[in-house]
């Protein structure tokens, strides 16, 4: 069972930046397409970025041009670099397989963007 631990969230001002990390428990993680999801209170969880095992990425329109997903398979880690943050980006951010989340969810990391 792959375990996922998200970190790097925090409170930032509008226009600020954060880098999130998702550490996986096993190197087998490297074969899967992975994504970053977010969930705001009262809303459905949304897939915002994904990266396959060849490094090909895709993004939701809402974050295109502002977020960059990357992975370091040697470290069993996926990253999400977020710039030009907006209050609408406020959510708990999770990583998982994408576009279908087949691993157990981790605890997520809170991102709060103040206006």
mmCIF file of N, CA and C in Angstrom:
data_model
loop_
_atom_site.group_PDB
_atom_site.id
_atom_site.type_symbol
_atom_site.label_atom_id
_atom_site.label_comp_id
_atom_site.label_asym_id
_atom_site.label_seq_id
_atom_site.Cartn_x
_atom_site.Cartn_y
_atom_site.Cartn_z
ATOM 1 N N UNK A 1 0.840 -1.185 0.000
ATOM 2 C CA UNK A 1 0.000 0.000 0.000
ATOM 3 C C UNK A 1 0.878 1.239 0.000
ATOM 4 N N UNK A 2 0.744 2.064 -1.038
ATOM 5 C CA UNK A 2 1.510 3.292 -1.138
ATOM 6 C C UNK A 2 0.901 4.329 -0.209
ATOM 7 N N UNK A 3 1.754 4.960 0.581
ATOM 8 C CA UNK A 3 1.334 6.051 1.444
ATOM 9 C C UNK A 3 1.866 7.361 0.880
ATOM 10 N N UNK A 4 1.051 8.392 0.965
ATOM 11 C CA UNK A 4 1.370 9.696 0.411
ATOM 12 C C UNK A 4 1.322 10.742 1.515
ATOM 13 N N UNK A 5 2.336 11.593 1.561
ATOM 14 C CA UNK A 5 2.417 12.651 2.559
ATOM 15 C C UNK A 5 2.657 13.967 1.848
ATOM 16 N N UNK A 6 1.685 14.865 1.946
ATOM 17 C CA UNK A 6 1.773 16.180 1.333
ATOM 18 C C UNK A 6 2.311 17.197 2.336
ATOM 19 N N UNK A 7 3.070 18.161 1.836
ATOM 20 C CA UNK A 7 3.608 19.205 2.693
ATOM 21 C C UNK A 7 3.860 20.454 1.860
ATOM 22 N N UNK A 8 4.148 21.547 2.540
ATOM 23 C CA UNK A 8 4.534 22.781 1.869
ATOM 24 C C UNK A 8 3.481 23.862 1.823
ATOM 25 N N UNK A 9 2.275 23.560 2.279
ATOM 26 C CA UNK A 9 1.236 24.568 2.271
ATOM 27 C C UNK A 9 1.472 25.636 3.313
ATOM 28 N N UNK A 10 0.639 26.655 3.263
ATOM 29 C CA UNK A 10 0.748 27.743 4.209
ATOM 30 C C UNK A 10 -0.139 28.895 3.823
ATOM 31 N N UNK A 11 0.067 30.003 4.500
ATOM 32 C CA UNK A 11 -0.677 31.235 4.260
ATOM 33 C C UNK A 11 0.188 32.197 3.473
ATOM 34 N N UNK A 12 -0.314 32.650 2.331
ATOM 35 C CA UNK A 12 0.413 33.599 1.494
ATOM 36 C C UNK A 12 -0.536 34.690 1.030
ATOM 37 N N UNK A 13 0.041 35.804 0.628
ATOM 38 C CA UNK A 13 -0.740 36.895 0.058
ATOM 39 C C UNK A 13 -1.028 36.645 -1.416
ATOM 40 N N UNK A 14 -2.061 37.295 -1.908
ATOM 41 C CA UNK A 14 -2.346 37.265 -3.339
ATOM 42 C C UNK A 14 -1.090 37.631 -4.132
ATOM 43 N N UNK A 15 -0.798 36.838 -5.147
ATOM 44 C CA UNK A 15 0.395 37.045 -5.945
ATOM 45 C C UNK A 15 1.612 36.295 -5.463
ATOM 46 N N UNK A 16 1.513 35.663 -4.315
ATOM 47 C CA UNK A 16 2.633 34.933 -3.757
ATOM 48 C C UNK A 16 2.820 33.569 -4.373
ATOM 49 N N UNK A 17 3.810 32.856 -3.846
ATOM 50 C CA UNK A 17 4.199 31.555 -4.385
ATOM 51 C C UNK A 17 4.361 30.541 -3.271
ATOM 52 N N UNK A 18 4.131 29.287 -3.616
ATOM 53 C CA UNK A 18 4.390 28.165 -2.732
ATOM 54 C C UNK A 18 4.858 26.989 -3.567
ATOM 55 N N UNK A 19 5.637 26.110 -2.962
ATOM 56 C CA UNK A 19 5.971 24.841 -3.579
ATOM 57 C C UNK A 19 5.514 23.717 -2.669
ATOM 58 N N UNK A 20 4.621 22.895 -3.178
ATOM 59 C CA UNK A 20 4.119 21.749 -2.451
ATOM 60 C C UNK A 20 4.915 20.506 -2.812
ATOM 61 N N UNK A 21 5.031 19.606 -1.855
ATOM 62 C CA UNK A 21 5.709 18.339 -2.069
ATOM 63 C C UNK A 21 4.793 17.191 -1.694
ATOM 64 N N UNK A 22 4.913 16.097 -2.403
ATOM 65 C CA UNK A 22 4.188 14.868 -2.116
ATOM 66 C C UNK A 22 5.206 13.742 -2.103
ATOM 67 N N UNK A 23 5.435 13.185 -0.931
ATOM 68 C CA UNK A 23 6.395 12.108 -0.765
ATOM 69 C C UNK A 23 5.664 10.780 -0.699
ATOM 70 N N UNK A 24 6.100 9.830 -1.497
ATOM 71 C CA UNK A 24 5.509 8.506 -1.541
ATOM 72 C C UNK A 24 6.386 7.503 -0.818
ATOM 73 N N UNK A 25 5.751 6.463 -0.323
ATOM 74 C CA UNK A 25 6.448 5.499 0.515
ATOM 75 C C UNK A 25 7.299 4.504 -0.256
ATOM 76 N N UNK A 26 7.042 4.340 -1.555
ATOM 77 C CA UNK A 26 7.712 3.311 -2.324
ATOM 78 C C UNK A 26 8.103 3.817 -3.699
ATOM 79 N N UNK A 27 9.185 3.256 -4.232
ATOM 80 C CA UNK A 27 9.674 3.671 -5.540
ATOM 81 C C UNK A 27 8.772 3.224 -6.687
ATOM 82 N N UNK A 28 7.924 2.257 -6.462
ATOM 83 C CA UNK A 28 6.978 1.813 -7.488
ATOM 84 C C UNK A 28 6.057 2.953 -7.906
ATOM 85 N N UNK A 29 5.924 3.929 -7.056
ATOM 86 C CA UNK A 29 5.230 5.178 -7.342
ATOM 87 C C UNK A 29 5.641 5.772 -8.683
ATOM 88 N N UNK A 30 6.883 5.553 -9.092
ATOM 89 C CA UNK A 30 7.428 6.193 -10.280
ATOM 90 C C UNK A 30 6.779 5.749 -11.576
ATOM 91 N N UNK A 31 6.071 4.634 -11.595
ATOM 92 C CA UNK A 31 5.476 4.147 -12.831
ATOM 93 C C UNK A 31 4.126 4.772 -13.128
ATOM 94 N N UNK A 32 3.547 5.457 -12.165
ATOM 95 C CA UNK A 32 2.184 5.943 -12.298
ATOM 96 C C UNK A 32 2.122 7.390 -12.734
ATOM 97 N N UNK A 33 1.053 7.711 -13.466
ATOM 98 C CA UNK A 33 0.682 9.108 -13.635
ATOM 99 C C UNK A 33 0.175 9.639 -12.300
ATOM 100 N N UNK A 34 0.735 10.755 -11.878
ATOM 101 C CA UNK A 34 0.378 11.357 -10.604
ATOM 102 C C UNK A 34 -0.204 12.744 -10.820
ATOM 103 N N UNK A 35 -1.044 13.139 -9.899
ATOM 104 C CA UNK A 35 -1.667 14.445 -10.001
ATOM 105 C C UNK A 35 -1.780 15.145 -8.676
ATOM 106 N N UNK A 36 -2.006 16.436 -8.775
ATOM 107 C CA UNK A 36 -2.367 17.252 -7.628
ATOM 108 C C UNK A 36 -3.847 17.609 -7.730
ATOM 109 N N UNK A 37 -4.546 17.417 -6.631
ATOM 110 C CA UNK A 37 -5.951 17.734 -6.502
ATOM 111 C C UNK A 37 -6.120 18.795 -5.431
ATOM 112 N N UNK A 38 -7.224 19.501 -5.487
ATOM 113 C CA UNK A 38 -7.538 20.429 -4.403
ATOM 114 C C UNK A 38 -9.022 20.374 -4.090
ATOM 115 N N UNK A 39 -9.336 20.684 -2.847
ATOM 116 C CA UNK A 39 -10.715 20.685 -2.408
ATOM 117 C C UNK A 39 -10.945 21.859 -1.462
ATOM 118 N N UNK A 40 -11.851 22.726 -1.856
ATOM 119 C CA UNK A 40 -12.278 23.829 -1.016
ATOM 120 C C UNK A 40 -13.535 23.410 -0.261
ATOM 121 N N UNK A 41 -13.817 24.035 0.884
ATOM 122 C CA UNK A 41 -15.002 23.660 1.658
ATOM 123 C C UNK A 41 -16.278 23.729 0.825
ATOM 124 N N UNK A 42 -17.077 22.668 0.892
ATOM 125 C CA UNK A 42 -18.335 22.626 0.177
ATOM 126 C C UNK A 42 -18.221 22.341 -1.303
ATOM 127 N N UNK A 43 -17.021 22.087 -1.797
ATOM 128 C CA UNK A 43 -16.827 21.838 -3.217
ATOM 129 C C UNK A 43 -16.244 20.452 -3.455
ATOM 130 N N UNK A 44 -16.413 19.970 -4.665
ATOM 131 C CA UNK A 44 -15.844 18.689 -5.053
ATOM 132 C C UNK A 44 -14.332 18.802 -5.204
ATOM 133 N N UNK A 45 -13.651 17.699 -4.982
ATOM 134 C CA UNK A 45 -12.225 17.652 -5.216
ATOM 135 C C UNK A 45 -11.954 17.811 -6.711
ATOM 136 N N UNK A 46 -10.992 18.640 -7.047
ATOM 137 C CA UNK A 46 -10.697 19.020 -8.418
ATOM 138 C C UNK A 46 -9.264 18.638 -8.763
ATOM 139 N N UNK A 47 -9.069 17.981 -9.884
ATOM 140 C CA UNK A 47 -7.727 17.680 -10.378
ATOM 141 C C UNK A 47 -7.192 18.918 -11.085
ATOM 142 N N UNK A 48 -6.064 19.436 -10.622
ATOM 143 C CA UNK A 48 -5.532 20.670 -11.194
ATOM 144 C C UNK A 48 -4.278 20.457 -12.034
ATOM 145 N N UNK A 49 -3.549 19.367 -11.818
ATOM 146 C CA UNK A 49 -2.321 19.131 -12.566
ATOM 147 C C UNK A 49 -1.986 17.660 -12.530
ATOM 148 N N UNK A 50 -1.356 17.154 -13.594
ATOM 149 C CA UNK A 50 -0.912 15.768 -13.596
ATOM 150 C C UNK A 50 0.350 15.625 -14.424
ATOM 151 N N UNK A 51 1.097 14.569 -14.118
ATOM 152 C CA UNK A 51 2.342 14.281 -14.817
ATOM 153 C C UNK A 51 2.466 12.777 -14.972
ATOM 154 N N UNK A 52 2.769 12.321 -16.179
ATOM 155 C CA UNK A 52 2.897 10.888 -16.387
ATOM 156 C C UNK A 52 4.331 10.430 -16.162
ATOM 157 N N UNK A 53 4.566 9.130 -16.351
ATOM 158 C CA UNK A 53 5.893 8.603 -16.045
ATOM 159 C C UNK A 53 6.949 9.009 -17.066
ATOM 160 N N UNK A 54 6.542 9.623 -18.167
ATOM 161 C CA UNK A 54 7.470 10.195 -19.122
ATOM 162 C C UNK A 54 7.669 11.686 -18.962
ATOM 163 N N UNK A 55 7.038 12.275 -17.962
ATOM 164 C CA UNK A 55 7.202 13.691 -17.695
ATOM 165 C C UNK A 55 6.245 14.600 -18.432
ATOM 166 N N UNK A 56 5.267 14.037 -19.144
ATOM 167 C CA UNK A 56 4.286 14.854 -19.844
ATOM 168 C C UNK A 56 3.265 15.379 -18.847
ATOM 169 N N UNK A 57 2.995 16.663 -18.914
ATOM 170 C CA UNK A 57 2.133 17.321 -17.943
ATOM 171 C C UNK A 57 0.862 17.840 -18.585
ATOM 172 N N UNK A 58 -0.153 18.044 -17.765
ATOM 173 C CA UNK A 58 -1.361 18.722 -18.179
ATOM 174 C C UNK A 58 -1.957 19.430 -16.977
ATOM 175 N N UNK A 59 -2.775 20.459 -17.257
ATOM 176 C CA UNK A 59 -3.276 21.333 -16.212
ATOM 177 C C UNK A 59 -4.727 21.693 -16.462
ATOM 178 N N UNK A 60 -5.439 21.932 -15.374
ATOM 179 C CA UNK A 60 -6.760 22.518 -15.485
ATOM 180 C C UNK A 60 -6.641 23.960 -15.968
ATOM 181 N N UNK A 61 -7.653 24.413 -16.692
ATOM 182 C CA UNK A 61 -7.623 25.779 -17.204
ATOM 183 C C UNK A 61 -7.441 26.810 -16.091
ATOM 184 N N UNK A 62 -7.979 26.523 -14.925
ATOM 185 C CA UNK A 62 -7.943 27.477 -13.830
ATOM 186 C C UNK A 62 -6.536 27.749 -13.309
ATOM 187 N N UNK A 63 -5.596 26.844 -13.557
ATOM 188 C CA UNK A 63 -4.234 27.012 -13.047
ATOM 189 C C UNK A 63 -3.195 27.075 -14.159
ATOM 190 N N UNK A 64 -3.606 26.897 -15.396
ATOM 191 C CA UNK A 64 -2.682 26.907 -16.527
ATOM 192 C C UNK A 64 -1.855 28.187 -16.533
ATOM 193 N N UNK A 65 -0.561 28.020 -16.658
ATOM 194 C CA UNK A 65 0.342 29.159 -16.698
ATOM 195 C C UNK A 65 0.815 29.633 -15.349
ATOM 196 N N UNK A 66 0.204 29.152 -14.282
ATOM 197 C CA UNK A 66 0.575 29.557 -12.927
ATOM 198 C C UNK A 66 1.167 28.423 -12.100
ATOM 199 N N UNK A 67 0.736 27.204 -12.357
ATOM 200 C CA UNK A 67 1.199 26.041 -11.601
ATOM 201 C C UNK A 67 2.069 25.169 -12.496
ATOM 202 N N UNK A 68 3.083 24.560 -11.905
ATOM 203 C CA UNK A 68 3.947 23.631 -12.614
ATOM 204 C C UNK A 68 4.123 22.375 -11.781
ATOM 205 N N UNK A 69 3.771 21.237 -12.356
ATOM 206 C CA UNK A 69 3.961 19.958 -11.683
ATOM 207 C C UNK A 69 5.261 19.335 -12.176
ATOM 208 N N UNK A 70 5.978 18.696 -11.271
ATOM 209 C CA UNK A 70 7.204 18.002 -11.622
ATOM 210 C C UNK A 70 7.367 16.797 -10.713
ATOM 211 N N UNK A 71 8.314 15.933 -11.058
ATOM 212 C CA UNK A 71 8.554 14.770 -10.215
ATOM 213 C C UNK A 71 10.027 14.440 -10.183
ATOM 214 N N UNK A 72 10.453 13.874 -9.072
ATOM 215 C CA UNK A 72 11.802 13.372 -8.897
ATOM 216 C C UNK A 72 11.648 11.931 -8.443
ATOM 217 N N UNK A 73 11.744 11.014 -9.391
ATOM 218 C CA UNK A 73 11.479 9.614 -9.075
ATOM 219 C C UNK A 73 12.516 9.025 -8.115
ATOM 220 N N UNK A 74 13.754 9.529 -8.165
ATOM 221 C CA UNK A 74 14.779 9.058 -7.240
ATOM 222 C C UNK A 74 14.427 9.381 -5.801
ATOM 223 N N UNK A 75 13.655 10.449 -5.606
ATOM 224 C CA UNK A 75 13.220 10.848 -4.273
ATOM 225 C C UNK A 75 11.786 10.424 -3.974
ATOM 226 N N UNK A 76 11.151 9.735 -4.909
ATOM 227 C CA UNK A 76 9.758 9.308 -4.751
ATOM 228 C C UNK A 76 8.866 10.494 -4.397
ATOM 229 N N UNK A 77 9.055 11.597 -5.101
ATOM 230 C CA UNK A 77 8.395 12.837 -4.745
ATOM 231 C C UNK A 77 7.836 13.528 -5.979
ATOM 232 N N UNK A 78 6.651 14.097 -5.826
ATOM 233 C CA UNK A 78 6.021 14.949 -6.826
ATOM 234 C C UNK A 78 5.876 16.341 -6.226
ATOM 235 N N UNK A 79 6.100 17.354 -7.050
ATOM 236 C CA UNK A 79 6.056 18.737 -6.600
ATOM 237 C C UNK A 79 4.984 19.514 -7.352
ATOM 238 N N UNK A 80 4.514 20.567 -6.727
ATOM 239 C CA UNK A 80 3.654 21.528 -7.398
ATOM 240 C C UNK A 80 4.161 22.921 -7.069
ATOM 241 N N UNK A 81 4.761 23.571 -8.058
ATOM 242 C CA UNK A 81 5.192 24.955 -7.906
ATOM 243 C C UNK A 81 4.029 25.858 -8.295
ATOM 244 N N UNK A 82 3.624 26.708 -7.378
ATOM 245 C CA UNK A 82 2.486 27.589 -7.586
ATOM 246 C C UNK A 82 2.962 29.028 -7.497
ATOM 247 N N UNK A 83 2.657 29.805 -8.511
ATOM 248 C CA UNK A 83 2.978 31.230 -8.527
ATOM 249 C C UNK A 83 1.714 32.009 -8.817
ATOM 250 N N UNK A 84 1.779 33.318 -8.611
ATOM 251 C CA UNK A 84 0.648 34.211 -8.867
ATOM 252 C C UNK A 84 -0.624 33.697 -8.206
ATOM 253 N N UNK A 85 -0.499 33.317 -6.958
ATOM 254 C CA UNK A 85 -1.629 32.716 -6.252
ATOM 255 C C UNK A 85 -2.756 33.721 -6.048
ATOM 256 N N UNK A 86 -3.961 33.208 -6.106
ATOM 257 C CA UNK A 86 -5.181 33.987 -5.969
ATOM 258 C C UNK A 86 -6.018 33.418 -4.830
ATOM 259 N N UNK A 87 -6.912 34.228 -4.245
ATOM 260 C CA UNK A 87 -7.772 33.686 -3.182
ATOM 261 C C UNK A 87 -8.554 32.454 -3.618
ATOM 262 N N UNK A 88 -8.899 32.364 -4.886
ATOM 263 C CA UNK A 88 -9.642 31.221 -5.404
ATOM 264 C C UNK A 88 -8.826 29.925 -5.363
ATOM 265 N N UNK A 89 -7.521 30.027 -5.161
ATOM 266 C CA UNK A 89 -6.673 28.848 -5.025
ATOM 267 C C UNK A 89 -6.715 28.263 -3.618
ATOM 268 N N UNK A 90 -7.355 28.942 -2.688
ATOM 269 C CA UNK A 90 -7.433 28.460 -1.312
ATOM 270 C C UNK A 90 -8.154 27.114 -1.267
ATOM 271 N N UNK A 91 -7.493 26.113 -0.698
ATOM 272 C CA UNK A 91 -8.037 24.759 -0.653
ATOM 273 C C UNK A 91 -7.049 23.878 0.093
ATOM 274 N N UNK A 92 -7.488 22.671 0.395
ATOM 275 C CA UNK A 92 -6.570 21.625 0.814
ATOM 276 C C UNK A 92 -6.089 20.913 -0.443
ATOM 277 N N UNK A 93 -4.793 20.770 -0.577
ATOM 278 C CA UNK A 93 -4.188 20.163 -1.753
ATOM 279 C C UNK A 93 -3.717 18.750 -1.430
ATOM 280 N N UNK A 94 -4.037 17.830 -2.323
ATOM 281 C CA UNK A 94 -3.709 16.428 -2.173
ATOM 282 C C UNK A 94 -3.002 15.927 -3.428
ATOM 283 N N UNK A 95 -2.206 14.891 -3.281
ATOM 284 C CA UNK A 95 -1.701 14.189 -4.453
ATOM 285 C C UNK A 95 -2.271 12.786 -4.497
ATOM 286 N N UNK A 96 -2.312 12.220 -5.689
ATOM 287 C CA UNK A 96 -2.794 10.867 -5.886
ATOM 288 C C UNK A 96 -2.553 10.496 -7.348
ATOM 289 N N UNK A 97 -2.862 9.273 -7.701
ATOM 290 C CA UNK A 97 -2.858 8.898 -9.105
ATOM 291 C C UNK A 97 -3.909 9.700 -9.844
ATOM 292 N N UNK A 98 -3.674 9.880 -11.134
ATOM 293 C CA UNK A 98 -4.548 10.701 -11.952
ATOM 294 C C UNK A 98 -4.699 10.081 -13.339
ATOM 295 N N UNK A 99 -5.839 10.282 -13.986
ATOM 296 C CA UNK A 99 -6.985 11.076 -13.563
ATOM 297 C C UNK A 99 -7.939 10.373 -12.614
ATOM 298 N N UNK A 100 -7.665 9.119 -12.280
ATOM 299 C CA UNK A 100 -8.460 8.411 -11.292
ATOM 300 C C UNK A 100 -7.577 8.171 -10.078
ATOM 301 N N UNK A 101 -8.035 8.600 -8.921
ATOM 302 C CA UNK A 101 -7.260 8.521 -7.682
ATOM 303 C C UNK A 101 -7.398 7.135 -7.086
ATOM 304 N N UNK A 102 -6.422 6.283 -7.346
ATOM 305 C CA UNK A 102 -6.496 4.890 -6.940
ATOM 306 C C UNK A 102 -5.721 4.571 -5.666
ATOM 307 N N UNK A 103 -4.890 5.490 -5.192
ATOM 308 C CA UNK A 103 -4.244 5.311 -3.903
ATOM 309 C C UNK A 103 -5.154 5.849 -2.802
ATOM 310 N N UNK A 104 -4.843 5.467 -1.570
ATOM 311 C CA UNK A 104 -5.517 6.085 -0.438
ATOM 312 C C UNK A 104 -5.082 7.538 -0.329
ATOM 313 N N UNK A 105 -6.021 8.381 0.069
ATOM 314 C CA UNK A 105 -5.710 9.798 0.233
ATOM 315 C C UNK A 105 -4.825 10.038 1.447
ATOM 316 N N UNK A 106 -3.878 10.956 1.305
ATOM 317 C CA UNK A 106 -3.118 11.423 2.439
ATOM 318 C C UNK A 106 -3.879 12.494 3.191
ATOM 319 N N UNK A 107 -3.183 13.185 4.087
ATOM 320 C CA UNK A 107 -3.846 14.199 4.910
ATOM 321 C C UNK A 107 -4.045 15.518 4.176
ATOM 322 N N UNK A 108 -3.336 15.722 3.083
ATOM 323 C CA UNK A 108 -3.391 16.975 2.352
ATOM 324 C C UNK A 108 -2.599 18.071 3.049
ATOM 325 N N UNK A 109 -2.434 19.183 2.344
ATOM 326 C CA UNK A 109 -1.768 20.344 2.916
ATOM 327 C C UNK A 109 -2.578 21.586 2.574
ATOM 328 N N UNK A 110 -2.810 22.414 3.570
ATOM 329 C CA UNK A 110 -3.679 23.577 3.420
ATOM 330 C C UNK A 110 -2.942 24.727 2.755
ATOM 331 N N UNK A 111 -3.546 25.278 1.720
ATOM 332 C CA UNK A 111 -3.071 26.497 1.082
ATOM 333 C C UNK A 111 -4.133 27.563 1.288
ATOM 334 N N UNK A 112 -3.739 28.672 1.878
ATOM 335 C CA UNK A 112 -4.645 29.788 2.092
ATOM 336 C C UNK A 112 -4.026 31.033 1.476
ATOM 337 N N UNK A 113 -4.774 31.683 0.606
ATOM 338 C CA UNK A 113 -4.301 32.878 -0.086
ATOM 339 C C UNK A 113 -5.167 34.045 0.362
ATOM 340 N N UNK A 114 -4.553 35.016 0.990
ATOM 341 C CA UNK A 114 -5.277 36.170 1.500
ATOM 342 C C UNK A 114 -5.352 37.255 0.442
ATOM 343 N N UNK A 115 -6.454 37.984 0.443
ATOM 344 C CA UNK A 115 -6.659 39.047 -0.532
ATOM 345 C C UNK A 115 -5.987 40.334 -0.086
#
